[in-house]
């Protein structure tokens, strides 16, 4: 009786496995690090360099303007207290506030432009990945960021990045202030 139960249990385990093997194709898995590709693509790197240079220029201009305003404020403080002086201080503070707001606004525009470039690069990466999947017969492609471990032999990141850099060496970088002027 025990042998019959054991045989039935083994059949119950192996029969579904053989049915599964016949039903589903062999899984061919590929791994790709999309975040790395988007960051390291030539187009993203160029945009990032441009944005960083623009931000440095913007910070330099803001620092110079703040120095000038600070000197004006010191000169106002040294003057005798009067309604005219108070109005000048109020104007100074309004100007300083306006400059800070303009700086933050422009910096946000630049960051948004960089994000648009990265989104564009990401969208242009999808057909490249699709082509790689078809060429290599892969039926499951997983982002490395979602994995704990993957064999480096199934990693398509380098191959995808090389193709992206060839097909998309750069993208248009348009910031809001360029649109206006």
GROMACS .gro file of C-alpha atoms in nm:
model
  181
    1UNK     CA    1   0.000   0.000   0.000
    2UNK     CA    2   0.280   0.238   0.086
    3UNK     CA    3   0.447   0.169  -0.246
    4UNK     CA    4   0.130   0.248  -0.435
    5UNK     CA    5   0.092   0.579  -0.251
    6UNK     CA    6   0.456   0.661  -0.318
    7UNK     CA    7   0.421   0.577  -0.689
    8UNK     CA    8   0.106   0.789  -0.712
    9UNK     CA    9   0.282   1.082  -0.545
   10UNK     CA   10   0.578   1.057  -0.781
   11UNK     CA   11   0.347   1.041  -1.081
   12UNK     CA   12   0.163   1.343  -0.946
   13UNK     CA   13   0.489   1.536  -0.933
   14UNK     CA   14   0.645   1.431  -1.263
   15UNK     CA   15   0.341   1.427  -1.489
   16UNK     CA   16   0.267   1.799  -1.442
   17UNK     CA   17   0.636   1.876  -1.501
   18UNK     CA   18   0.636   1.690  -1.831
   19UNK     CA   19   0.315   1.864  -1.936
   20UNK     CA   20   0.472   2.200  -1.851
   21UNK     CA   21   0.784   2.119  -2.051
   22UNK     CA   22   0.571   2.045  -2.355
   23UNK     CA   23   0.355   2.355  -2.314
   24UNK     CA   24   0.611   2.629  -2.260
   25UNK     CA   25   0.923   2.705  -2.463
   26UNK     CA   26   1.259   2.705  -2.295
   27UNK     CA   27   1.315   3.035  -2.122
   28UNK     CA   28   1.596   3.241  -2.271
   29UNK     CA   29   1.667   3.524  -2.034
   30UNK     CA   30   1.856   3.846  -2.096
   31UNK     CA   31   1.947   4.115  -1.848
   32UNK     CA   32   1.997   4.484  -1.918
   33UNK     CA   33   2.073   4.780  -1.693
   34UNK     CA   34   1.849   5.047  -1.846
   35UNK     CA   35   1.942   5.313  -1.588
   36UNK     CA   36   2.312   5.267  -1.658
   37UNK     CA   37   2.259   5.286  -2.034
   38UNK     CA   38   2.049   5.602  -2.008
   39UNK     CA   39   2.309   5.770  -1.783
   40UNK     CA   40   2.614   5.657  -1.982
   41UNK     CA   41   2.484   5.706  -2.336
   42UNK     CA   42   2.684   5.961  -2.535
   43UNK     CA   43   2.373   6.174  -2.585
   44UNK     CA   44   2.307   6.182  -2.210
   45UNK     CA   45   2.671   6.253  -2.129
   46UNK     CA   46   2.681   6.545  -2.374
   47UNK     CA   47   2.358   6.688  -2.235
   48UNK     CA   48   2.484   6.643  -1.880
   49UNK     CA   49   2.810   6.825  -1.960
   50UNK     CA   50   2.619   7.109  -2.123
   51UNK     CA   51   2.375   7.137  -1.830
   52UNK     CA   52   2.656   7.134  -1.574
   53UNK     CA   53   2.843   7.407  -1.764
   54UNK     CA   54   2.524   7.615  -1.784
   55UNK     CA   55   2.463   7.569  -1.411
   56UNK     CA   56   2.823   7.672  -1.328
   57UNK     CA   57   2.781   7.984  -1.545
   58UNK     CA   58   2.448   8.057  -1.382
   59UNK     CA   59   2.597   8.016  -1.034
   60UNK     CA   60   2.886   8.248  -1.123
   61UNK     CA   61   2.644   8.512  -1.250
   62UNK     CA   62   2.427   8.473  -0.941
   63UNK     CA   63   2.729   8.506  -0.710
   64UNK     CA   64   2.844   8.823  -0.886
   65UNK     CA   65   2.495   8.973  -0.867
   66UNK     CA   66   2.468   8.881  -0.498
   67UNK     CA   67   2.805   9.045  -0.428
   68UNK     CA   68   2.690   9.367  -0.598
   69UNK     CA   69   2.363   9.363  -0.405
   70UNK     CA   70   2.544   9.290  -0.080
   71UNK     CA   71   2.773   9.589  -0.137
   72UNK     CA   72   2.471   9.809  -0.209
   73UNK     CA   73   2.304   9.688   0.108
   74UNK     CA   74   2.612   9.764   0.316
   75UNK     CA   75   2.622  10.114   0.167
   76UNK     CA   76   2.253  10.160   0.254
   77UNK     CA   77   2.301  10.040   0.610
   78UNK     CA   78   2.574  10.298   0.663
   79UNK     CA   79   2.342  10.580   0.558
   80UNK     CA   80   2.127  10.772   0.799
   81UNK     CA   81   1.786  10.620   0.873
   82UNK     CA   82   1.522  10.786   0.658
   83UNK     CA   83   1.209  10.688   0.463
   84UNK     CA   84   1.415  10.703   0.143
   85UNK     CA   85   1.675  10.464   0.288
   86UNK     CA   86   1.405  10.221   0.406
   87UNK     CA   87   1.255  10.224   0.054
   88UNK     CA   88   1.596  10.155  -0.098
   89UNK     CA   89   1.648   9.862   0.143
   90UNK     CA   90   1.304   9.729   0.051
   91UNK     CA   91   1.396   9.757  -0.319
   92UNK     CA   92   1.726   9.583  -0.251
   93UNK     CA   93   1.552   9.295  -0.075
   94UNK     CA   94   1.297   9.265  -0.358
   95UNK     CA   95   1.579   9.258  -0.615
   96UNK     CA   96   1.771   8.995  -0.416
   97UNK     CA   97   1.456   8.783  -0.390
   98UNK     CA   98   1.389   8.820  -0.764
   99UNK     CA   99   1.744   8.712  -0.849
  100UNK     CA  100   1.723   8.406  -0.624
  101UNK     CA  101   1.390   8.309  -0.779
  102UNK     CA  102   1.529   8.357  -1.132
  103UNK     CA  103   1.832   8.142  -1.045
  104UNK     CA  104   1.617   7.861  -0.903
  105UNK     CA  105   1.380   7.880  -1.198
  106UNK     CA  106   1.659   7.857  -1.456
  107UNK     CA  107   1.823   7.572  -1.268
  108UNK     CA  108   1.492   7.383  -1.268
  109UNK     CA  109   1.457   7.447  -1.644
  110UNK     CA  110   1.801   7.300  -1.701
  111UNK     CA  111   1.728   6.996  -1.485
  112UNK     CA  112   1.397   6.945  -1.667
  113UNK     CA  113   1.579   6.964  -2.002
  114UNK     CA  114   1.822   6.695  -1.884
  115UNK     CA  115   1.531   6.478  -1.773
  116UNK     CA  116   1.369   6.520  -2.117
  117UNK     CA  117   1.694   6.408  -2.281
  118UNK     CA  118   1.709   6.100  -2.058
  119UNK     CA  119   1.347   6.017  -2.136
  120UNK     CA  120   1.418   6.057  -2.507
  121UNK     CA  121   1.723   5.831  -2.482
  122UNK     CA  122   1.516   5.576  -2.290
  123UNK     CA  123   1.248   5.578  -2.561
  124UNK     CA  124   1.509   5.538  -2.834
  125UNK     CA  125   1.662   5.246  -2.643
  126UNK     CA  126   1.343   5.037  -2.658
  127UNK     CA  127   1.362   4.945  -3.029
  128UNK     CA  128   1.731   4.862  -2.988
  129UNK     CA  129   1.647   4.625  -2.703
  130UNK     CA  130   1.365   4.475  -2.911
  131UNK     CA  131   1.611   4.408  -3.195
  132UNK     CA  132   1.860   4.245  -2.957
  133UNK     CA  133   1.586   4.028  -2.809
  134UNK     CA  134   1.485   3.911  -3.157
  135UNK     CA  135   1.843   3.856  -3.277
  136UNK     CA  136   1.942   3.655  -2.970
  137UNK     CA  137   1.618   3.461  -2.938
  138UNK     CA  138   1.551   3.597  -2.591
  139UNK     CA  139   1.198   3.563  -2.459
  140UNK     CA  140   1.246   3.726  -2.119
  141UNK     CA  141   1.434   4.054  -2.074
  142UNK     CA  142   1.475   4.181  -1.718
  143UNK     CA  143   1.610   4.513  -1.590
  144UNK     CA  144   1.918   4.455  -1.374
  145UNK     CA  145   1.778   4.694  -1.113
  146UNK     CA  146   1.511   4.436  -1.033
  147UNK     CA  147   1.752   4.145  -0.983
  148UNK     CA  148   1.958   4.022  -0.696
  149UNK     CA  149   2.192   3.814  -0.911
  150UNK     CA  150   2.240   3.753  -1.281
  151UNK     CA  151   2.507   3.567  -1.471
  152UNK     CA  152   2.718   3.820  -1.664
  153UNK     CA  153   2.684   3.600  -1.975
  154UNK     CA  154   2.318   3.705  -2.012
  155UNK     CA  155   2.385   4.078  -1.963
  156UNK     CA  156   2.310   4.280  -2.278
  157UNK     CA  157   2.389   4.621  -2.126
  158UNK     CA  158   2.722   4.679  -2.303
  159UNK     CA  159   2.589   4.562  -2.640
  160UNK     CA  160   2.277   4.781  -2.609
  161UNK     CA  161   2.482   5.086  -2.503
  162UNK     CA  162   2.718   5.044  -2.800
  163UNK     CA  163   2.426   5.028  -3.044
  164UNK     CA  164   2.252   5.323  -2.880
  165UNK     CA  165   2.568   5.534  -2.905
  166UNK     CA  166   2.596   5.453  -3.275
  167UNK     CA  167   2.229   5.512  -3.357
  168UNK     CA  168   2.170   5.806  -3.120
  169UNK     CA  169   2.497   5.997  -3.068
  170UNK     CA  170   2.308   6.306  -2.952
  171UNK     CA  171   1.962   6.445  -2.898
  172UNK     CA  172   1.829   6.798  -2.912
  173UNK     CA  173   1.864   6.978  -2.583
  174UNK     CA  174   1.600   7.248  -2.565
  175UNK     CA  175   1.546   7.447  -2.248
  176UNK     CA  176   1.252   7.677  -2.186
  177UNK     CA  177   1.465   7.991  -2.203
  178UNK     CA  178   1.600   7.887  -2.544
  179UNK     CA  179   1.241   7.848  -2.665
  180UNK     CA  180   1.162   8.203  -2.554
  181UNK     CA  181   1.472   8.369  -2.694
   0.00000   0.00000   0.00000
